[in-house]
Structures are given as C-alpha cells and as structure tokens.
mmCIF file of C-alpha atoms and ligand atoms in Angstrom:
data_model
loop_
_atom_site.group_PDB
_atom_site.id
_atom_site.type_symbol
_atom_site.label_atom_id
_atom_site.label_comp_id
_atom_site.label_asym_id
_atom_site.label_seq_id
_atom_site.Cartn_x
_atom_site.Cartn_y
_atom_site.Cartn_z
ATOM 1 C CA UNK A 1 72.725 101.134 106.658
ATOM 2 C CA UNK A 2 75.882 101.919 105.798
ATOM 3 C CA UNK A 3 77.802 105.255 105.477
ATOM 4 C CA UNK A 4 80.565 106.113 103.367
ATOM 5 C CA UNK A 5 83.087 108.872 104.366
ATOM 6 C CA UNK A 6 85.475 110.389 102.029
ATOM 7 C CA UNK A 7 88.559 111.193 104.045
ATOM 8 C CA UNK A 8 90.761 111.810 100.986
ATOM 9 C CA UNK A 9 89.737 112.840 97.512
ATOM 10 C CA UNK A 10 92.990 114.477 95.711
ATOM 11 C CA UNK A 11 95.269 112.798 93.353
ATOM 12 C CA UNK A 12 99.074 112.255 94.428
ATOM 13 C CA UNK A 13 99.387 115.089 97.079
ATOM 14 C CA UNK A 14 97.477 117.024 99.604
ATOM 15 C CA UNK A 15 95.963 120.552 98.621
ATOM 16 C CA UNK A 16 94.341 123.095 100.884
ATOM 17 C CA UNK A 17 91.021 121.482 100.317
ATOM 18 C CA UNK A 18 91.632 117.821 99.479
ATOM 19 C CA UNK A 19 93.725 115.173 101.497
ATOM 20 C CA UNK A 20 95.263 112.252 99.517
ATOM 21 C CA UNK A 21 93.276 108.924 99.163
ATOM 22 C CA UNK A 22 91.108 107.143 101.753
ATOM 23 C CA UNK A 23 87.649 106.114 102.022
ATOM 24 C CA UNK A 24 85.696 104.759 105.000
ATOM 25 C CA UNK A 25 82.767 102.622 104.979
ATOM 26 C CA UNK A 26 80.808 102.432 108.073
ATOM 27 C CA UNK A 27 79.171 99.281 108.424
ATOM 28 C CA UNK A 28 75.877 98.310 110.414
ATOM 29 C CA UNK A 29 77.072 97.536 113.673
ATOM 30 C CA UNK A 30 79.578 100.391 113.965
ATOM 31 C CA UNK A 31 82.695 98.234 112.452
ATOM 32 C CA UNK A 32 84.437 100.657 110.142
ATOM 33 C CA UNK A 33 86.409 99.246 106.973
ATOM 34 C CA UNK A 34 88.766 101.395 105.456
ATOM 35 C CA UNK A 35 89.852 101.651 101.730
ATOM 36 C CA UNK A 36 93.412 102.955 100.902
ATOM 37 C CA UNK A 37 94.959 105.436 103.471
ATOM 38 C CA UNK A 38 97.199 107.973 102.323
ATOM 39 C CA UNK A 39 99.359 110.577 104.201
ATOM 40 C CA UNK A 40 97.114 112.132 106.973
ATOM 41 C CA UNK A 41 94.445 110.187 106.937
ATOM 42 C CA UNK A 42 94.317 109.604 110.601
ATOM 43 C CA UNK A 43 94.058 113.310 110.932
ATOM 44 C CA UNK A 44 90.669 113.234 108.691
ATOM 45 C CA UNK A 45 89.213 110.540 110.637
ATOM 46 C CA UNK A 46 89.064 112.917 113.751
ATOM 47 C CA UNK A 47 85.228 112.805 115.295
ATOM 48 C CA UNK A 48 84.218 110.618 111.907
ATOM 49 C CA UNK A 49 85.992 107.555 112.458
ATOM 50 C CA UNK A 50 87.215 105.980 115.101
ATOM 51 C CA UNK A 51 90.675 104.028 114.716
ATOM 52 C CA UNK A 52 89.645 101.235 117.399
ATOM 53 C CA UNK A 53 86.812 99.998 115.036
ATOM 54 C CA UNK A 54 88.419 99.645 111.851
ATOM 55 C CA UNK A 55 88.951 96.062 111.470
ATOM 56 C CA UNK A 56 89.869 95.575 107.829
ATOM 57 C CA UNK A 57 91.665 97.921 105.367
ATOM 58 C CA UNK A 58 91.705 97.378 101.453
ATOM 59 C CA UNK A 59 94.541 98.821 99.777
ATOM 60 C CA UNK A 60 94.179 99.044 95.958
ATOM 61 C CA UNK A 61 97.905 99.632 95.369
ATOM 62 C CA UNK A 62 101.591 100.723 96.885
ATOM 63 C CA UNK A 63 101.847 104.363 95.724
ATOM 64 C CA UNK A 64 102.729 106.741 98.447
ATOM 65 C CA UNK A 65 99.415 108.722 98.012
ATOM 66 C CA UNK A 66 97.297 105.403 98.763
ATOM 67 C CA UNK A 67 99.506 103.857 101.908
ATOM 68 C CA UNK A 68 101.680 106.349 103.470
ATOM 69 C CA UNK A 69 99.072 106.850 106.343
ATOM 70 C CA UNK A 70 99.115 103.217 107.320
ATOM 71 C CA UNK A 71 102.289 103.789 109.543
ATOM 72 C CA UNK A 72 100.721 106.717 111.741
ATOM 73 C CA UNK A 73 97.597 105.086 111.887
ATOM 74 C CA UNK A 74 98.630 101.578 113.440
ATOM 75 C CA UNK A 75 101.056 103.871 115.664
ATOM 76 C CA UNK A 76 97.909 105.399 117.067
ATOM 77 C CA UNK A 77 95.939 102.357 117.655
ATOM 78 C CA UNK A 78 99.089 101.057 119.563
ATOM 79 C CA UNK A 79 99.176 103.772 121.649
ATOM 80 C CA UNK A 80 95.169 103.643 122.117
ATOM 81 C CA UNK A 81 95.709 100.274 123.603
ATOM 82 C CA UNK A 82 94.380 98.378 120.517
ATOM 83 C CA UNK A 83 94.422 94.561 121.028
ATOM 84 C CA UNK A 84 92.060 93.565 117.937
ATOM 85 C CA UNK A 85 93.586 92.037 114.862
ATOM 86 C CA UNK A 86 93.936 94.324 111.993
ATOM 87 C CA UNK A 87 93.395 92.612 108.513
ATOM 88 C CA UNK A 88 95.159 94.507 105.821
ATOM 89 C CA UNK A 89 94.497 93.301 102.236
ATOM 90 C CA UNK A 90 96.889 94.261 99.426
ATOM 91 C CA UNK A 91 97.339 93.549 96.048
ATOM 92 C CA UNK A 92 99.330 90.137 94.884
ATOM 93 C CA UNK A 93 102.962 90.460 94.551
ATOM 94 C CA UNK A 94 103.270 93.486 96.916
ATOM 95 C CA UNK A 95 103.871 91.856 100.475
ATOM 96 C CA UNK A 96 108.010 92.630 99.983
ATOM 97 C CA UNK A 97 107.005 96.616 99.590
ATOM 98 C CA UNK A 98 104.304 96.516 102.655
ATOM 99 C CA UNK A 99 107.009 94.529 104.850
ATOM 100 C CA UNK A 100 109.664 97.447 104.045
ATOM 101 C CA UNK A 101 107.014 100.048 104.418
ATOM 102 C CA UNK A 102 106.649 98.681 108.013
ATOM 103 C CA UNK A 103 110.398 98.119 108.819
ATOM 104 C CA UNK A 104 110.833 101.959 109.751
ATOM 105 C CA UNK A 105 113.313 102.302 112.869
ATOM 106 C CA UNK A 106 111.561 101.744 116.281
ATOM 107 C CA UNK A 107 108.135 100.735 114.661
ATOM 108 C CA UNK A 108 106.017 97.947 115.721
ATOM 109 C CA UNK A 109 102.414 97.171 117.205
ATOM 110 C CA UNK A 110 101.257 95.586 120.249
ATOM 111 C CA UNK A 111 98.608 93.992 118.357
ATOM 112 C CA UNK A 112 98.164 91.277 115.366
ATOM 113 C CA UNK A 113 98.403 92.529 111.729
ATOM 114 C CA UNK A 114 97.366 90.006 109.493
ATOM 115 C CA UNK A 115 98.258 91.083 105.806
ATOM 116 C CA UNK A 116 96.716 88.986 102.720
ATOM 117 C CA UNK A 117 97.559 89.518 98.978
ATOM 118 C CA UNK A 118 94.473 89.030 97.067
ATOM 119 C CA UNK A 119 93.740 89.190 93.038
ATOM 120 C CA UNK A 120 90.525 88.432 91.958
ATOM 121 C CA UNK A 121 89.141 85.797 94.505
ATOM 122 C CA UNK A 122 85.660 86.571 96.136
ATOM 123 C CA UNK A 123 86.282 86.577 99.833
ATOM 124 C CA UNK A 124 83.071 86.341 101.852
ATOM 125 C CA UNK A 125 82.634 87.509 105.691
ATOM 126 C CA UNK A 126 79.838 87.151 108.084
ATOM 127 C CA UNK A 127 77.383 89.324 106.254
ATOM 128 C CA UNK A 128 79.458 90.664 103.367
ATOM 129 C CA UNK A 129 81.982 89.985 100.623
ATOM 130 C CA UNK A 130 84.824 91.470 99.026
ATOM 131 C CA UNK A 131 85.611 90.942 95.287
ATOM 132 C CA UNK A 132 89.146 92.256 94.123
ATOM 133 C CA UNK A 133 89.636 92.616 90.343
ATOM 134 C CA UNK A 134 92.794 93.498 88.580
ATOM 135 C CA UNK A 135 92.847 97.230 87.127
ATOM 136 C CA UNK A 136 95.458 99.278 84.695
ATOM 137 C CA UNK A 137 97.934 101.205 86.497
ATOM 138 C CA UNK A 138 101.542 100.384 85.666
ATOM 139 C CA UNK A 139 101.998 98.683 89.292
ATOM 140 C CA UNK A 140 100.404 95.725 90.737
ATOM 141 C CA UNK A 141 96.776 97.488 91.093
ATOM 142 C CA UNK A 142 93.223 96.156 92.249
ATOM 143 C CA UNK A 143 89.810 97.592 92.357
ATOM 144 C CA UNK A 144 86.943 96.116 95.237
ATOM 145 C CA UNK A 145 83.645 95.391 94.683
ATOM 146 C CA UNK A 146 81.944 95.416 98.168
ATOM 147 C CA UNK A 147 78.977 93.405 98.564
ATOM 148 C CA UNK A 148 76.244 93.400 101.547
ATOM 149 C CA UNK A 149 74.562 89.907 101.250
ATOM 150 C CA UNK A 150 70.592 90.109 101.070
ATOM 151 C CA UNK A 151 68.839 89.684 104.591
ATOM 152 C CA UNK A 152 65.797 88.731 105.785
ATOM 153 C CA UNK A 153 64.210 89.106 109.290
ATOM 154 C CA UNK A 154 63.511 86.532 111.940
ATOM 155 C CA UNK A 155 60.654 83.504 111.223
ATOM 156 C CA UNK A 156 57.374 84.558 112.512
ATOM 157 C CA UNK A 157 56.688 81.562 115.057
ATOM 158 C CA UNK A 158 53.308 81.789 115.710
ATOM 159 C CA UNK A 159 52.430 81.989 111.844
ATOM 160 C CA UNK A 160 54.935 79.277 110.868
ATOM 161 C CA UNK A 161 53.261 76.706 113.861
ATOM 162 C CA UNK A 162 49.630 78.188 112.350
ATOM 163 C CA UNK A 163 50.841 77.135 108.801
ATOM 164 C CA UNK A 164 52.692 73.783 110.076
ATOM 165 C CA UNK A 165 56.342 74.415 109.158
ATOM 166 C CA UNK A 166 58.554 72.781 111.367
ATOM 167 C CA UNK A 167 61.936 70.899 111.824
ATOM 168 C CA UNK A 168 63.594 70.521 108.372
ATOM 169 C CA UNK A 169 61.069 72.553 106.642
ATOM 170 C CA UNK A 170 62.761 75.377 107.679
ATOM 171 C CA UNK A 171 66.194 74.504 105.899
ATOM 172 C CA UNK A 172 64.177 73.667 102.912
ATOM 173 C CA UNK A 173 62.479 76.937 102.836
ATOM 174 C CA UNK A 174 65.734 78.838 103.681
ATOM 175 C CA UNK A 175 67.457 76.731 100.524
ATOM 176 C CA UNK A 176 64.288 76.997 97.795
ATOM 177 C CA UNK A 177 62.710 80.072 99.374
ATOM 178 C CA UNK A 178 59.190 78.477 99.210
ATOM 179 C CA UNK A 179 57.840 75.402 100.211
ATOM 180 C CA UNK A 180 54.359 73.570 99.422
ATOM 181 C CA UNK A 181 52.295 72.416 102.464
ATOM 182 C CA UNK A 182 49.171 70.554 102.240
ATOM 183 C CA UNK A 183 48.888 72.020 98.547
ATOM 184 C CA UNK A 184 49.517 75.390 99.766
ATOM 185 C CA UNK A 185 52.439 77.388 98.507
ATOM 186 C CA UNK A 186 54.418 79.227 101.005
ATOM 187 C CA UNK A 187 57.251 81.949 100.343
ATOM 188 C CA UNK A 188 59.893 82.740 102.580
ATOM 189 C CA UNK A 189 58.731 86.341 102.611
ATOM 190 C CA UNK A 190 55.144 85.387 104.099
ATOM 191 C CA UNK A 191 56.728 84.203 107.384
ATOM 192 C CA UNK A 192 59.956 86.431 107.657
ATOM 193 C CA UNK A 193 58.642 89.777 106.158
ATOM 194 C CA UNK A 194 60.038 91.465 103.086
ATOM 195 C CA UNK A 195 63.663 90.205 102.114
ATOM 196 C CA UNK A 196 66.108 93.581 102.229
ATOM 197 C CA UNK A 197 68.068 93.739 98.989
ATOM 198 C CA UNK A 198 71.773 93.508 99.609
ATOM 199 C CA UNK A 199 74.022 96.576 98.367
ATOM 200 C CA UNK A 200 77.084 96.757 96.049
ATOM 201 C CA UNK A 201 79.623 99.684 96.063
ATOM 202 C CA UNK A 202 82.588 99.543 93.331
ATOM 203 C CA UNK A 203 86.314 101.202 94.317
ATOM 204 C CA UNK A 204 88.513 101.462 91.228
ATOM 205 C CA UNK A 205 91.674 102.745 92.937
ATOM 206 C CA UNK A 206 93.630 104.739 90.427
ATOM 207 C CA UNK A 207 93.540 103.063 86.896
ATOM 208 C CA UNK A 208 93.362 104.156 83.115
ATOM 209 C CA UNK A 209 89.706 102.946 81.669
ATOM 210 C CA UNK A 210 89.052 99.625 82.002
ATOM 211 C CA UNK A 211 86.764 97.722 79.368
ATOM 212 C CA UNK A 212 85.886 94.538 81.543
ATOM 213 C CA UNK A 213 84.735 94.191 84.970
ATOM 214 C CA UNK A 214 83.819 91.024 87.148
ATOM 215 C CA UNK A 215 80.346 89.907 86.784
ATOM 216 C CA UNK A 216 79.852 91.260 90.416
ATOM 217 C CA UNK A 217 80.534 94.696 89.523
ATOM 218 C CA UNK A 218 77.617 95.273 87.159
ATOM 219 C CA UNK A 219 74.369 97.064 88.749
ATOM 220 C CA UNK A 220 76.269 98.689 91.542
ATOM 221 C CA UNK A 221 74.246 100.750 93.739
ATOM 222 C CA UNK A 222 77.655 103.168 94.111
ATOM 223 C CA UNK A 223 80.393 103.443 91.595
ATOM 224 C CA UNK A 224 83.386 105.493 93.167
ATOM 225 C CA UNK A 225 85.633 105.756 90.273
ATOM 226 C CA UNK A 226 88.957 107.743 89.594
ATOM 227 C CA UNK A 227 88.916 110.878 87.622
ATOM 228 C CA UNK A 228 92.199 112.383 87.950
ATOM 229 C CA UNK A 229 92.101 114.501 84.482
ATOM 230 C CA UNK A 230 89.470 116.460 82.539
ATOM 231 C CA UNK A 231 90.960 116.488 79.081
ATOM 232 C CA UNK A 232 92.700 113.676 77.332
ATOM 233 C CA UNK A 233 96.110 116.115 76.580
ATOM 234 C CA UNK A 234 96.262 116.693 80.729
ATOM 235 C CA UNK A 235 96.078 112.560 81.117
ATOM 236 C CA UNK A 236 98.800 112.450 78.387
ATOM 237 C CA UNK A 237 100.146 108.583 78.716
ATOM 238 C CA UNK A 238 99.326 108.144 82.582
ATOM 239 C CA UNK A 239 97.527 104.986 83.849
ATOM 240 C CA UNK A 240 94.475 107.233 84.946
ATOM 241 C CA UNK A 241 90.866 108.093 83.767
ATOM 242 C CA UNK A 242 89.190 111.218 82.752
ATOM 243 C CA UNK A 243 85.821 112.397 83.765
ATOM 244 C CA UNK A 244 84.187 111.096 80.647
ATOM 245 C CA UNK A 245 86.000 107.571 81.119
ATOM 246 C CA UNK A 246 84.289 107.213 84.418
ATOM 247 C CA UNK A 247 81.075 108.230 83.315
ATOM 248 C CA UNK A 248 81.455 105.832 80.369
ATOM 249 C CA UNK A 249 82.602 103.058 82.808
ATOM 250 C CA UNK A 250 79.503 103.986 85.128
ATOM 251 C CA UNK A 251 77.003 103.415 81.867
ATOM 252 C CA UNK A 252 78.726 100.177 81.298
ATOM 253 C CA UNK A 253 78.252 98.856 84.910
ATOM 254 C CA UNK A 254 74.691 100.326 85.140
ATOM 255 C CA UNK A 255 75.818 102.011 88.262
ATOM 256 C CA UNK A 256 72.695 103.516 90.029
ATOM 257 C CA UNK A 257 75.277 106.493 91.586
ATOM 258 C CA UNK A 258 78.695 107.586 90.181
ATOM 259 C CA UNK A 259 81.078 109.200 92.374
ATOM 260 C CA UNK A 260 84.274 110.726 90.859
ATOM 261 C CA UNK A 261 87.372 111.014 93.133
ATOM 262 C CA UNK A 262 91.032 111.540 93.246
ATOM 263 C CA UNK A 263 90.738 114.881 91.572
ATOM 264 C CA UNK A 264 93.950 116.470 90.202
ATOM 265 C CA UNK A 265 94.978 119.504 91.949
ATOM 266 C CA UNK A 266 94.921 121.475 88.526
ATOM 267 C CA UNK A 267 90.909 121.772 88.695
ATOM 268 C CA UNK A 268 88.325 123.053 90.269
ATOM 269 C CA UNK A 269 85.477 121.003 91.806
ATOM 270 C CA UNK A 270 82.908 123.275 89.782
ATOM 271 C CA UNK A 271 85.112 122.188 86.522
ATOM 272 C CA UNK A 272 85.105 118.439 87.176
ATOM 273 C CA UNK A 273 81.288 118.825 88.141
ATOM 274 C CA UNK A 274 80.584 120.613 84.740
ATOM 275 C CA UNK A 275 82.326 118.090 82.812
ATOM 276 C CA UNK A 276 80.591 115.238 84.383
ATOM 277 C CA UNK A 277 77.340 116.487 83.595
ATOM 278 C CA UNK A 278 77.668 116.409 79.956
ATOM 279 C CA UNK A 279 77.947 112.219 80.217
ATOM 280 C CA UNK A 280 76.400 111.298 83.131
ATOM 281 C CA UNK A 281 73.504 113.078 85.417
ATOM 282 C CA UNK A 282 73.892 110.776 88.073
ATOM 283 C CA UNK A 283 77.572 111.843 88.842
ATOM 284 C CA UNK A 284 78.839 113.533 92.053
ATOM 285 C CA UNK A 285 82.220 114.743 92.553
ATOM 286 C CA UNK A 286 83.513 113.819 96.095
ATOM 287 C CA UNK A 287 84.970 116.136 98.087
ATOM 288 C CA UNK A 288 86.582 115.458 101.669
ATOM 289 C CA UNK A 289 84.170 114.529 104.617
ATOM 290 C CA UNK A 290 81.497 114.331 102.041
ATOM 291 C CA UNK A 291 79.379 111.187 103.309
ATOM 292 C CA UNK A 292 76.701 109.078 101.511
ATOM 293 C CA UNK A 293 74.215 107.031 103.162
ATOM 294 C CA UNK A 294 73.387 103.668 101.594
HETATM 295 ZN ZN1 ZN B 1 96.742 107.746 93.721
HETATM 296 ZN ZN1 ZN B 2 98.607 105.397 91.888
#
C-alpha cells in the first residue's frame, strides 16, 4: 500500500489554508518520496513525514514556489545527523540554478546529495520506476509518472515439487508466465498466488494543457493535475491550466481518479469543486494534509 500526502496545494504563494507545492508519497516499506518542495514544506511534514526517510525528491521546475523549501529541509536533515544519500531529480538544463540555490552563506550538508537532470527517460528503481515527461510552462519543466511494478507472492515450494517444477523451469516460468510439464499447462499464478497489479500516479507540476503524454501516463490510477484557474479570463496567457482543462486531460488519459491542486488564492475550494463536477465525476480538490491511500 502507498499513501499520497498533500503537503502544499496553493499556487504561487501561501494562504491561511494552503502552503506552496509539495506532495509526499509514502512507499510500502516506509520510504518517503517527495515531489516538489515549496516554502514551508518541512513544517507541513511535522508528524506526517520523516525527513530522514526521504530517499528521493523529484522537482518539476525551478519556480520558487516549488523549490524554496529545499534549503531548510536539507539543513534540518543535517542537524538530525542524516548520513543517507539524498537523490534530487531536476529538469534538464537547470543544474546551474540549482547550484545557485545551494550557494547561500554557510549552507552545507554532511551527507551526499546527488542531483540528476532528467527529461524523458524512464528510470527503474528496485520495485518502482519514474518516467519524466516535458510539460509546457515557459521554463524547463517536467511532469512525472510514478509506477510500481506488478508483484507476486513467493513460489509455493511444496506445490512446485508436486508439479515437478525445478531448476531452470523457474526462470522459464518467470519469463513466459506459464510452463508446460507432461502436457499440463501451469500458470505462474497457480504456484505463487495472484499477481498484484502495479499502480501508476501521474503528477503534472505546473503546465498548460498538454495534448500528448507518454504511453506510461495512460490508464493511470491517479492523475494529480494543476488547476490554477477556473476561467480562461483569469488564466489569460499564463502557462497554467483551468479546472476544465485538467478534467479533459483526465479523460484523455482514462485516469481512474483526478486530483486538482495548485489552486489560486482567488478561489474558494468549493468553487473549484463545483466547477470540476461539471466535467468530471471522479475529481477531488486537494487540500493541505489530505491523504489518499492507493
Ligand atoms: Zn507553481
Ligand atoms: Zn511554476
């Protein structure tokens, strides 16, 4: 099971209700993965997210409302005696700006920080993967598809012995998902239990409405889409999306659930929710500290 915790859901600046952008994802084993880190993110984490358990931070773009919280968070990690490596992912062509952010007086970390620029290449980790994709926000900016691989239980040894599965047959079974022994076809699920389907979460970061996405984004379980504005009049020529546009993207991707975030201070949550209901039944407006289990 995974848990998505919304730490900041406002557009551009904090309000009394909302903090600037950040989303934490608690992975099965307790590991935390952070998406964006706006000002005040570490305060939002208190009692919810352990900074020491954050392994990776995925930054969508380097506008201040998505990165200003990094410096304070890293300082706190240092004060808490962190030794574990922290891996930060940023959009291509932004490393210089990132280095400038970390060049403020007396700032240092006693642990290793690895910063990697990414663009559109799928990156595999142990049991999950990430697929960055370019978005349209007027500056180098990316969204991310976070995916968890299918998983299965362990082989039932007694049953395998009875059926005559041994040696190299396990590798064949893993690869082909089935094997034929003495004329009997045996599926991998028969000897390992049901396969647990993986999950996919798409987070757009800030962007205009996109017309195309990488294939990994389709049929996602959750789409977290920015919806800074309700009306086109408010949106003007900005590189952001309206609620209606976010709903259209959810349809395009056949997303099972849509979560709207990066809400402009000019709107009440109820107004955004009302607007979303016109176009999408399975939309939710994110609020700070909202948690979604997946
Ligand atoms: Zn923003
Ligand atoms: Zn932005």
